[in-house]
Amino acid sequence: MVMMKKYLSYIGCFLTLLCVCGDLWAGSNVMVGKNASKDGSTFCTYSADSYYLYGELSYYPATNNAKYMQTDIYGWDTHRYQGKIDEVSVTYAVLGNINEHQVCITESTFGGRKELVDTTGVLDYGNLIYITLQRSKTAQEAIQVMTDLVNKYGYCSMGETFSIADPNEVWIMEMIGKGPDVKGAVWVALRVPDDCICAHTNHSRITTFPLNDRDNCKYSRDVISFAKEMGYFNGKNKDFSFSDAYDPMSFSARRFCDARVWSIYRKVNPDMEKYIDYVLGKSDERMPLWVKPAHKVSLLELKNLMRDHFENSPLALTNDVGAEPFGADYRFEPRFWEYKGETYFNESPIAGPKNAFSFVAQMRSWLPSKIGGVLWFGVDDATFTVYVPIYCGTTQVPNCFKTGNGSLLEFSWDSAYWVFNWVSNMAYGKYKYMAPDIRKVQSEFEQKLEDNLDVVEEAAQSLYRKSPDYANRFLTEYSENQASIMMSQWKSLGEFLMVKYADGNIKRERNGIFIDNGWGVPNDIQTPGYSDSYYQRVVDETGEKFKVKGEAR
């Protein structure tokens, strides 16, 4: 019921310490306080990154449960049976990572001390998120539910950072278990100031915290004493750092995890550029947990933050030979590679082929919850995805995102994950040429969706006043229709790209219409070849092998 096996592919696999900032899994989260956003919304973004993860969207309807009912819990990653938990009398509807009351919970795994995994615990981080969403009406209530659950049933995941948000508050919480056969967890939760944004990406970010500010800081009673008992910390309580105790700094944490946080922060506050030395290992001054943006952050800006590639920075992926021959702004895995006995790495931006899905969750206090909460959802590489609005009042997931529509081993033309993969994978081979064509269609479609919001939501509110069910049906149909239009447009885009760039050439077109000579033959075909830097390498490596001797024909 609550944790159906068919949903187990949704959130990702169990993260070992090696994988947290390694080749297979990652996740990027941005939280925005209501006074830091342009329209007063709170926001929570998330990217789920894994080549073992299929891009789809789950939906759990609200339920009324019999007394003494229990729910079987299966591992979010292992699929093995882990135990039972007591059900509650009423559960709330959950769409992906947001529920009908506009409570949103996302995560990034930091791993931390591997000896602290309680292998006997019933709940892992994935189960914990979705069960909590089914039982919480506010962010603070969610924190209480999460900590009560792990105390009662045990916590079998590694260290996690959670984003927990509602229309009024945004919290960051970090949690790690206490070892085999020990129920509960040590944890800290801090309220993000309303005028700030906060980000986390697979490394623990909470260092010191106020011990006497219960309105804005909550923590387990033994979070410090347990660290002392385990030998992770031996100083004064006021100097205790959760991150340093439970997830010590490493090269990977800086370069692959905090680097993504830095890239987010520098785009909303130019003062954060100075922390590039920390990312590069030249300084030990850590970034602040949250920052006040230099301007109010918009919905569009948050979508584009999920598409970040370290542009215009020393970490930009277009600055070295790895971008050749067509200006690639990504790197395929593995992250680490070897040459002549030395180990090297590729940069790890937020967006890229590893994205299975991503979203921007928007929560608005001035609207009824089922209208105010919107999950802007997209699949595959965030660089080229389209974020479609799916409302909290939705009672059915659009077919192209629906669980069971295709899989990692089953292509489906009805699946957004596969249609977007098809287009993205064409672009990877001709990046600098195809990317602008894709982004043009992407931008126009997303702008149209945002432009339509006022009219759509005014209609939804009018229906809501008559009956919430009317509004729910209307919003469900609206999201389904927009997703269907998007699918049709993306298939057409893929066909257009195939024709325009077939065989390494470029056919001329005007406003999407190919120019022919009147006989169905291209009027002109461009042969762009390769970049000067690529030709330079060829000459440097081959000398005069390919030099034309005499007249070129």
Coordinates of C-alpha atoms in Angstrom, one line a residue:
M1 CA 0.0 0.0 0.0
V2 CA 2.3 2.8 1.2
M3 CA 5.5 1.3 -0.1
M4 CA 4.4 -0.7 -3.2
K5 CA 7.2 -2.6 -4.8
K6 CA 6.5 -1.1 -8.2
Y7 CA 7.6 2.3 -7.0
L8 CA 11.0 1.2 -5.7
S9 CA 12.8 2.5 -8.8
Y10 CA 11.7 6.1 -8.2
I11 CA 14.2 7.7 -5.8
G12 CA 17.5 5.9 -6.3
C13 CA 19.6 3.2 -4.9
F14 CA 21.4 2.8 -1.6
L15 CA 24.5 4.9 -1.6
T16 CA 27.8 3.5 -0.4
L17 CA 30.5 5.8 0.9
L18 CA 32.3 5.3 -2.4
C19 CA 29.3 6.3 -4.5
V20 CA 28.2 9.4 -2.7
C21 CA 30.5 11.6 -4.7
G22 CA 31.6 8.9 -7.1
D23 CA 30.5 7.6 -10.5
L24 CA 26.9 6.5 -10.1
W25 CA 24.7 8.6 -7.8
A26 CA 24.3 12.2 -6.8
G27 CA 21.7 14.8 -6.1
S28 CA 21.5 18.5 -6.0
N29 CA 19.0 20.5 -3.8
V30 CA 18.2 24.2 -3.6
M31 CA 15.9 25.7 -1.0
V32 CA 14.5 29.2 -1.2
G33 CA 12.9 31.1 1.6
K34 CA 9.6 33.0 0.9
N35 CA 11.3 36.5 1.2
A36 CA 14.1 35.4 -1.1
S37 CA 11.8 34.6 -4.0
K38 CA 10.3 37.0 -6.5
D39 CA 6.7 36.2 -5.8
G40 CA 6.8 35.1 -2.1
S41 CA 6.8 31.4 -2.9
T42 CA 9.0 28.9 -1.1
F43 CA 10.9 26.6 -3.4
C44 CA 12.7 23.3 -3.2
T45 CA 14.6 21.9 -6.2
Y46 CA 16.0 18.4 -6.7
S47 CA 17.9 16.3 -9.2
A48 CA 18.0 12.6 -9.0
D49 CA 21.2 11.3 -10.6
S50 CA 21.9 7.7 -11.4
Y51 CA 22.3 5.5 -14.5
Y52 CA 20.4 2.9 -12.6
L53 CA 17.4 5.2 -12.1
Y54 CA 14.4 5.5 -14.4
G55 CA 12.7 8.9 -14.8
E56 CA 9.1 8.6 -13.7
L57 CA 6.7 10.1 -11.2
S58 CA 4.9 8.3 -8.4
Y59 CA 1.5 9.1 -6.9
Y60 CA 0.1 7.8 -3.6
P61 CA -3.6 8.6 -3.0
A62 CA -4.9 9.6 0.4
T63 CA -6.2 6.7 2.5
N64 CA -8.4 5.8 5.5
N65 CA -6.9 2.8 7.3
A66 CA -8.4 0.3 9.7
K67 CA -7.2 0.3 13.3
Y68 CA -4.2 -1.9 14.0
M69 CA -3.3 -2.0 10.3
Q70 CA 0.4 -2.5 9.5
T71 CA 2.4 -1.9 6.4
D72 CA 5.2 -4.0 5.0
I73 CA 8.4 -2.1 4.3
Y74 CA 10.7 -3.1 1.4
G75 CA 14.2 -1.6 0.9
W76 CA 14.1 1.5 -1.3
D77 CA 17.2 0.2 -3.1
T78 CA 17.5 -3.5 -2.2
H79 CA 13.8 -4.4 -2.6
R80 CA 14.2 -6.9 0.3
Y81 CA 11.7 -7.1 3.1
Q82 CA 12.8 -5.0 6.0
G83 CA 9.9 -5.3 8.5
K84 CA 6.5 -3.8 9.4
I85 CA 5.4 -0.4 10.7
D86 CA 2.0 0.6 12.2
E87 CA -0.2 2.5 9.8
V88 CA -2.0 5.7 10.8
S89 CA -5.7 6.2 10.5
V90 CA -5.5 8.8 7.7
T91 CA -2.7 9.4 5.1
Y92 CA -2.4 12.4 2.7
A93 CA -2.0 12.2 -1.0
V94 CA 1.5 12.4 -2.3
L95 CA 2.7 13.4 -5.7
G96 CA 6.4 12.6 -6.2
N97 CA 8.1 14.5 -3.4
I98 CA 5.3 16.9 -2.4
N99 CA 2.0 16.2 -0.7
E100 CA -1.5 17.7 -0.8
H101 CA -0.6 20.1 2.0
Q102 CA 2.4 21.6 0.1
V103 CA 4.9 19.8 2.2
C104 CA 8.0 18.9 0.2
I105 CA 10.9 16.7 1.2
T106 CA 14.0 15.9 -0.9
E107 CA 17.5 14.6 -0.1
S108 CA 21.1 14.1 -0.9
T109 CA 23.1 11.3 0.6
F110 CA 26.4 12.3 2.2
G111 CA 27.4 8.8 3.4
G112 CA 29.6 9.8 6.3
R113 CA 30.7 7.2 8.9
K114 CA 29.9 3.9 7.3
E115 CA 30.1 2.1 10.7
L116 CA 27.0 4.0 11.7
V117 CA 24.6 2.2 9.3
D118 CA 22.1 0.2 11.3
T119 CA 21.7 -2.8 9.1
T120 CA 18.8 -4.0 11.3
G121 CA 16.7 -0.9 10.9
V122 CA 13.3 -1.0 9.2
L123 CA 13.3 2.4 7.5
D124 CA 15.7 3.7 4.9
Y125 CA 15.8 7.3 3.6
G126 CA 13.4 6.7 0.7
N127 CA 10.8 5.0 2.9
L128 CA 11.3 7.7 5.5
I129 CA 10.5 10.5 3.0
Y130 CA 7.4 9.1 1.5
I131 CA 5.9 7.8 4.8
T132 CA 6.5 11.2 6.3
L133 CA 4.9 13.0 3.4
Q134 CA 1.8 10.9 3.9
R135 CA 1.6 12.0 7.6
S136 CA 2.6 15.7 7.7
K137 CA 0.9 19.0 7.2
T138 CA 3.9 21.3 7.9
A139 CA 7.6 21.2 7.6
Q140 CA 8.1 21.1 11.4
E141 CA 5.6 18.3 11.8
A142 CA 7.6 16.4 9.1
I143 CA 10.7 16.8 11.2
Q144 CA 8.9 15.4 14.2
V145 CA 7.4 12.5 12.2
M146 CA 10.8 11.6 10.7
T147 CA 12.6 11.5 14.0
D148 CA 9.8 9.6 15.8
L149 CA 9.8 7.0 13.0
V150 CA 13.5 6.3 13.2
N151 CA 13.5 6.2 17.0
K152 CA 10.7 3.6 16.9
Y153 CA 11.7 1.4 13.9
G154 CA 15.4 2.1 13.3
Y155 CA 17.2 3.8 10.4
C156 CA 19.1 1.7 7.9
S157 CA 20.6 4.2 5.5
M158 CA 23.8 6.2 5.6
G159 CA 24.1 9.9 6.3
E160 CA 21.4 12.0 4.6
T161 CA 20.8 15.7 4.2
F162 CA 17.0 16.5 3.8
S163 CA 15.3 19.6 2.4
I164 CA 12.0 20.0 4.2
A165 CA 9.7 22.8 3.1
D166 CA 6.1 24.1 3.3
P167 CA 4.6 27.3 2.0
N168 CA 6.0 29.3 5.0
E169 CA 9.2 27.6 6.2
V170 CA 12.2 25.9 4.8
W171 CA 14.4 23.6 6.8
I172 CA 17.6 21.7 6.2
M173 CA 18.1 18.5 8.3
E174 CA 21.0 16.1 8.5
M175 CA 20.7 12.6 9.9
I176 CA 22.9 9.6 10.4
G177 CA 22.3 6.3 12.2
K178 CA 24.1 5.0 15.4
G179 CA 25.3 1.6 14.2
P180 CA 24.0 -1.9 14.0
D181 CA 21.2 -2.9 16.4
V182 CA 20.9 0.7 17.7
K183 CA 17.5 2.3 17.0
G184 CA 17.3 6.0 16.3
A185 CA 19.7 8.5 14.7
V186 CA 21.6 11.6 15.5
W187 CA 20.4 14.7 13.7
V188 CA 20.3 18.4 13.4
A189 CA 17.6 20.6 11.7
L190 CA 18.0 24.3 11.0
R191 CA 15.4 26.7 9.7
V192 CA 16.7 28.6 6.6
P193 CA 16.1 32.3 7.1
D194 CA 13.2 33.5 5.0
D195 CA 15.4 35.9 3.0
C196 CA 18.1 33.3 2.1
I197 CA 18.7 30.3 -0.1
C198 CA 20.4 27.1 1.0
A199 CA 21.9 24.2 -1.1
H200 CA 23.3 20.8 -0.5
T201 CA 24.8 18.2 -2.8
N202 CA 26.0 15.0 -1.2
H203 CA 28.2 16.3 1.6
S204 CA 27.1 17.3 5.1
R205 CA 26.8 21.1 5.3
I206 CA 25.7 21.8 8.9
T207 CA 28.8 22.7 10.9
T208 CA 28.2 24.5 14.3
F209 CA 24.6 25.4 15.3
P210 CA 22.9 27.3 18.0
L211 CA 22.2 25.1 21.0
N212 CA 19.6 27.4 22.6
D213 CA 17.3 28.5 19.7
R214 CA 14.6 25.9 19.6
D215 CA 12.5 28.0 17.2
N216 CA 15.1 27.8 14.5
C217 CA 17.2 24.8 15.5
K218 CA 16.2 21.3 16.5
Y219 CA 18.5 18.4 17.3
S220 CA 18.7 15.0 18.9
R221 CA 19.6 15.1 22.6
D222 CA 22.7 12.9 22.0
V223 CA 24.0 14.5 18.8
I224 CA 27.1 15.8 20.6
S225 CA 27.5 13.2 23.3
F226 CA 27.3 10.3 20.8
A227 CA 30.1 11.9 18.7
K228 CA 32.2 12.1 21.9
E229 CA 31.4 8.5 22.8
M230 CA 32.5 7.4 19.3
G231 CA 35.7 9.5 19.4
Y232 CA 34.6 11.8 16.6
F233 CA 34.8 15.0 18.7
N234 CA 36.4 15.9 22.0
G235 CA 36.0 19.7 22.3
K236 CA 33.4 22.0 23.9
N237 CA 29.8 21.7 23.0
K238 CA 29.6 25.2 21.5
D239 CA 32.3 24.3 19.0
F240 CA 30.7 21.1 17.9
S241 CA 30.4 20.7 14.1
F242 CA 28.0 18.1 12.8
S243 CA 29.7 17.9 9.4
D244 CA 33.2 17.6 10.8
A245 CA 32.2 14.9 13.2
Y246 CA 30.0 12.7 11.1
D247 CA 31.2 13.5 7.5
P248 CA 34.8 14.7 7.5
M249 CA 36.0 16.8 4.6
S250 CA 37.7 15.1 1.7
F251 CA 38.9 16.0 -1.8
S252 CA 35.7 14.5 -3.3
A253 CA 33.5 16.4 -0.9
R254 CA 35.0 19.7 -2.1
R255 CA 35.4 19.1 -5.8
F256 CA 32.3 17.0 -6.6
C257 CA 29.8 18.1 -3.9
D258 CA 30.5 21.5 -2.5
A259 CA 31.6 22.7 -6.0
R260 CA 27.9 22.4 -7.1
V261 CA 26.8 24.4 -4.1
W262 CA 29.4 27.0 -4.9
S263 CA 28.2 27.3 -8.5
I264 CA 24.6 27.8 -7.3
Y265 CA 25.6 30.4 -4.7
R266 CA 27.8 32.4 -7.0
K267 CA 24.9 32.8 -9.5
V268 CA 22.6 34.4 -6.9
N269 CA 25.3 36.3 -5.0
P270 CA 28.5 37.4 -6.7
D271 CA 30.4 37.6 -3.4
M272 CA 30.4 33.8 -3.3
E273 CA 32.9 33.8 -6.2
K274 CA 35.7 34.1 -3.6
Y275 CA 35.1 30.5 -2.5
I276 CA 36.6 29.1 -5.6
D277 CA 39.8 28.7 -3.7
Y278 CA 38.0 26.5 -1.2
V279 CA 36.6 24.3 -4.0
L280 CA 40.1 24.0 -5.6
G281 CA 41.6 23.1 -2.2
K282 CA 43.6 26.3 -1.8
S283 CA 41.7 27.5 1.2
D284 CA 40.0 25.8 4.2
E285 CA 37.4 28.6 4.7
R286 CA 34.1 26.7 4.1
M287 CA 31.2 28.3 2.5
P288 CA 28.3 29.6 4.6
L289 CA 25.4 27.2 5.0
W290 CA 23.0 29.6 3.3
V291 CA 23.3 33.0 1.5
K292 CA 21.2 36.0 1.0
P293 CA 20.7 36.4 -2.8
A294 CA 21.6 39.7 -4.3
H295 CA 18.2 39.8 -6.0
K296 CA 14.9 38.0 -5.6
V297 CA 15.1 34.6 -7.2
S298 CA 12.6 33.6 -9.9
L299 CA 11.1 30.3 -10.9
L300 CA 12.9 30.5 -14.3
E301 CA 16.2 31.1 -12.5
L302 CA 15.7 28.0 -10.3
K303 CA 15.0 25.9 -13.4
N304 CA 18.2 27.2 -14.9
L305 CA 20.2 26.5 -11.7
M306 CA 19.3 22.9 -12.2
R307 CA 20.9 23.2 -15.7
D308 CA 24.2 24.5 -14.4
H309 CA 27.4 23.4 -16.0
F310 CA 29.9 25.6 -14.2
E311 CA 29.6 28.1 -17.0
N312 CA 32.0 31.0 -17.0
S313 CA 34.1 29.6 -14.1
P314 CA 37.5 27.8 -13.8
L315 CA 35.5 24.5 -13.6
A316 CA 33.7 25.1 -17.0
L317 CA 33.7 21.9 -19.0
T318 CA 34.2 23.7 -22.3
N319 CA 37.7 24.9 -21.3
D320 CA 39.7 21.8 -22.1
V321 CA 40.3 19.1 -24.7
G322 CA 37.4 17.0 -23.2
A323 CA 35.0 19.4 -24.9
E324 CA 36.2 18.5 -28.4
P325 CA 35.4 18.2 -31.2
F326 CA 32.0 19.8 -30.7
G327 CA 32.1 21.9 -27.6
A328 CA 30.7 19.3 -25.2
D329 CA 29.4 20.8 -21.9
Y330 CA 29.3 17.4 -20.2
R331 CA 31.5 14.3 -19.5
F332 CA 30.5 10.7 -19.6
E333 CA 31.3 8.5 -16.7
P334 CA 33.4 7.1 -15.1
R335 CA 34.2 10.1 -13.1
F336 CA 37.7 8.7 -12.2
W337 CA 40.0 7.4 -14.9
E338 CA 43.6 6.3 -15.0
Y339 CA 46.5 7.0 -17.3
K340 CA 50.0 5.6 -16.8
G341 CA 49.4 4.8 -13.2
E342 CA 47.9 8.2 -12.2
T343 CA 44.3 8.8 -11.4
Y344 CA 42.4 11.7 -12.9
F345 CA 38.8 12.9 -12.7
N346 CA 36.0 14.7 -14.6
E347 CA 34.2 17.7 -13.2
S348 CA 30.7 16.9 -11.9
P349 CA 28.2 19.7 -12.7
I350 CA 24.5 19.7 -11.6
A351 CA 23.1 18.9 -15.1
G352 CA 24.2 16.2 -17.5
P353 CA 23.5 12.7 -18.8
K354 CA 23.4 11.3 -15.3
N355 CA 20.1 13.1 -14.5
A356 CA 17.2 10.7 -14.3
F357 CA 14.7 13.4 -13.3
S358 CA 14.6 16.7 -11.6
F359 CA 12.1 19.2 -10.5
V360 CA 11.4 22.6 -8.9
A361 CA 8.7 22.4 -6.2
Q362 CA 6.8 25.6 -5.7
M363 CA 4.7 26.3 -2.5
R364 CA 2.4 29.3 -2.1
S365 CA 0.7 30.2 1.1
W366 CA -1.9 32.6 -0.4
L367 CA -3.6 29.9 -2.5
P368 CA -5.5 26.7 -1.5
S369 CA -2.9 24.0 -1.1
K370 CA -4.0 21.9 -4.0
I371 CA -3.5 24.9 -6.3
G372 CA -0.7 26.6 -4.5
G373 CA 1.6 23.6 -4.7
V374 CA 3.2 22.9 -8.0
L375 CA 5.8 20.3 -9.0
W376 CA 7.6 21.5 -12.1
F377 CA 8.8 18.1 -13.2
G378 CA 11.2 17.1 -15.9
V379 CA 13.0 13.9 -16.9
D380 CA 16.5 13.0 -18.2
D381 CA 19.3 15.6 -18.6
A382 CA 18.1 18.8 -17.0
T383 CA 20.1 20.7 -19.6
F384 CA 17.5 19.8 -22.2
T385 CA 14.4 18.9 -20.2
V386 CA 11.1 20.7 -20.1
Y387 CA 9.6 21.4 -16.6
V388 CA 5.9 20.7 -16.7
P389 CA 3.6 22.0 -13.9
I390 CA 1.8 19.3 -12.0
Y391 CA -0.3 20.5 -9.2
C392 CA -0.8 19.2 -5.7
G393 CA -4.5 18.7 -6.5
T394 CA -3.6 16.3 -9.3
T395 CA -5.2 12.9 -8.8
Q396 CA -3.4 11.1 -11.7
V397 CA 0.1 11.4 -13.1
P398 CA 0.4 12.4 -16.8
N399 CA 0.8 9.2 -18.8
C400 CA 4.3 10.1 -20.1
F401 CA 5.6 10.3 -16.5
K402 CA 3.6 7.4 -15.1
T403 CA 5.3 4.6 -13.2
G404 CA 5.5 1.5 -15.4
N405 CA 5.5 3.3 -18.7
G406 CA 8.8 1.9 -20.0
S407 CA 11.9 1.0 -18.0
L408 CA 15.7 1.3 -18.3
L409 CA 15.6 -1.9 -20.4
E410 CA 12.3 -1.1 -22.3
F411 CA 12.1 1.8 -24.7
S412 CA 8.7 3.4 -25.0
W413 CA 7.6 6.2 -27.4
D414 CA 5.0 7.1 -24.8
S415 CA 7.6 7.7 -22.1
A416 CA 8.9 11.2 -21.6
Y417 CA 12.1 9.7 -20.2
W418 CA 12.9 7.9 -23.5
V419 CA 11.7 10.6 -25.8
F420 CA 13.9 13.2 -24.0
N421 CA 16.8 10.7 -23.9
W422 CA 16.5 10.2 -27.7
V423 CA 16.8 14.0 -28.3
S424 CA 19.6 14.5 -25.7
N425 CA 21.7 11.6 -27.1
M426 CA 21.5 13.1 -30.6
A427 CA 22.7 16.4 -29.1
Y428 CA 25.7 14.8 -27.3
G429 CA 27.3 14.0 -30.7
K430 CA 26.9 17.5 -32.1
Y431 CA 26.6 19.6 -28.9
K432 CA 27.4 23.1 -30.0
Y433 CA 25.2 22.9 -33.0
M434 CA 22.2 21.1 -31.6
A435 CA 22.1 22.6 -28.1
P436 CA 20.8 26.0 -29.3
D437 CA 18.1 24.4 -31.4
I438 CA 16.9 22.4 -28.4
R439 CA 17.1 25.3 -25.9
K440 CA 15.1 27.5 -28.3
V441 CA 12.1 25.1 -28.2
Q442 CA 12.6 24.4 -24.5
S443 CA 12.6 28.1 -23.6
E444 CA 9.5 28.9 -25.7
F445 CA 7.5 26.0 -24.3
E446 CA 8.4 26.7 -20.7
Q447 CA 7.7 30.4 -21.1
K448 CA 4.3 29.6 -22.5
L449 CA 3.6 27.4 -19.5
E450 CA 4.5 30.2 -17.1
D451 CA 2.5 32.8 -19.1
N452 CA -0.6 30.6 -18.9
L453 CA -0.4 30.2 -15.1
D454 CA -2.5 33.2 -14.1
V455 CA -5.4 32.2 -16.3
V456 CA -5.2 28.5 -15.4
E457 CA -5.1 29.2 -11.7
E458 CA -7.8 31.8 -11.8
A459 CA -10.1 29.2 -13.4
A460 CA -8.9 26.6 -10.8
Q461 CA -9.8 28.9 -7.9
S462 CA -13.2 29.6 -9.4
L463 CA -13.9 25.9 -9.6
Y464 CA -12.4 25.3 -6.1
R465 CA -14.9 27.7 -4.6
K466 CA -17.7 25.5 -6.0
S467 CA -16.0 22.2 -5.1
P468 CA -12.3 21.3 -4.5
D469 CA -13.0 18.1 -6.5
Y470 CA -13.8 20.3 -9.6
A471 CA -10.5 22.1 -9.3
N472 CA -8.6 18.8 -8.8
R473 CA -10.1 17.3 -12.0
F474 CA -9.4 20.5 -13.9
L475 CA -5.8 20.6 -12.8
T476 CA -5.3 16.9 -13.5
E477 CA -6.6 17.4 -17.1
Y478 CA -4.5 20.5 -17.6
S479 CA -1.2 18.8 -16.5
E480 CA -2.0 15.8 -18.7
N481 CA -2.8 18.0 -21.7
Q482 CA 0.4 20.0 -21.3
A483 CA 2.5 16.9 -20.9
S484 CA 0.9 15.4 -24.0
I485 CA 1.6 18.6 -26.1
M486 CA 5.2 18.6 -24.8
M487 CA 5.7 15.0 -25.9
S488 CA 4.3 15.7 -29.4
Q489 CA 6.5 18.8 -29.7
W490 CA 9.6 16.9 -28.5
K491 CA 9.1 14.1 -31.0
S492 CA 8.8 16.7 -33.7
L493 CA 12.0 18.3 -32.5
G494 CA 13.9 15.0 -32.6
E495 CA 12.8 14.5 -36.2
F496 CA 13.8 18.0 -37.1
L497 CA 17.3 17.5 -35.6
M498 CA 17.7 14.2 -37.3
V499 CA 17.0 15.8 -40.8
K500 CA 19.0 19.0 -40.1
Y501 CA 22.2 17.4 -38.8
A502 CA 22.2 14.0 -40.6
D503 CA 25.6 12.6 -41.6
G504 CA 27.6 15.4 -40.0
N505 CA 26.3 18.1 -42.3
I506 CA 23.9 21.0 -41.6
K507 CA 20.9 21.7 -43.9
R508 CA 19.8 25.3 -44.1
E509 CA 16.4 26.2 -42.6
R510 CA 14.3 29.2 -41.8
N511 CA 12.0 29.1 -38.8
G512 CA 12.0 25.4 -38.8
I513 CA 11.3 25.0 -42.5
F514 CA 14.1 23.5 -44.6
I515 CA 15.1 25.4 -47.7
D516 CA 15.1 23.3 -50.9
N517 CA 15.7 23.9 -54.6
G518 CA 12.1 23.1 -55.6
W519 CA 12.8 19.4 -56.1
G520 CA 12.9 18.2 -52.5
V521 CA 16.7 18.6 -52.5
P522 CA 18.5 20.9 -50.0
N523 CA 19.3 24.2 -51.6
D524 CA 22.6 24.3 -49.7
I525 CA 24.4 22.0 -47.2
Q526 CA 26.9 23.3 -44.8
T527 CA 29.9 21.1 -43.9
P528 CA 31.2 22.8 -40.7
G529 CA 33.9 20.3 -40.0
Y530 CA 35.7 20.7 -36.6
S531 CA 37.0 23.5 -34.4
D532 CA 40.4 25.2 -34.9
S533 CA 41.6 23.8 -31.5
Y534 CA 40.7 20.3 -32.7
Y535 CA 42.6 20.8 -36.0
Q536 CA 45.5 22.2 -34.0
R537 CA 45.7 18.9 -32.0
V538 CA 45.6 16.9 -35.2
V539 CA 48.5 18.9 -36.7
D540 CA 50.5 18.7 -33.4
E541 CA 50.1 15.0 -33.2
T542 CA 50.6 14.1 -36.9
G543 CA 52.9 16.7 -38.2
E544 CA 52.7 16.8 -42.0
K545 CA 50.9 13.5 -42.4
F546 CA 47.8 15.2 -43.7
K547 CA 49.3 18.3 -45.2
V548 CA 48.4 18.9 -48.8
K549 CA 51.4 18.9 -51.0
G550 CA 50.6 21.0 -54.1
E551 CA 47.1 22.2 -55.2
A552 CA 44.1 21.3 -53.0
R553 CA 41.2 20.1 -55.0

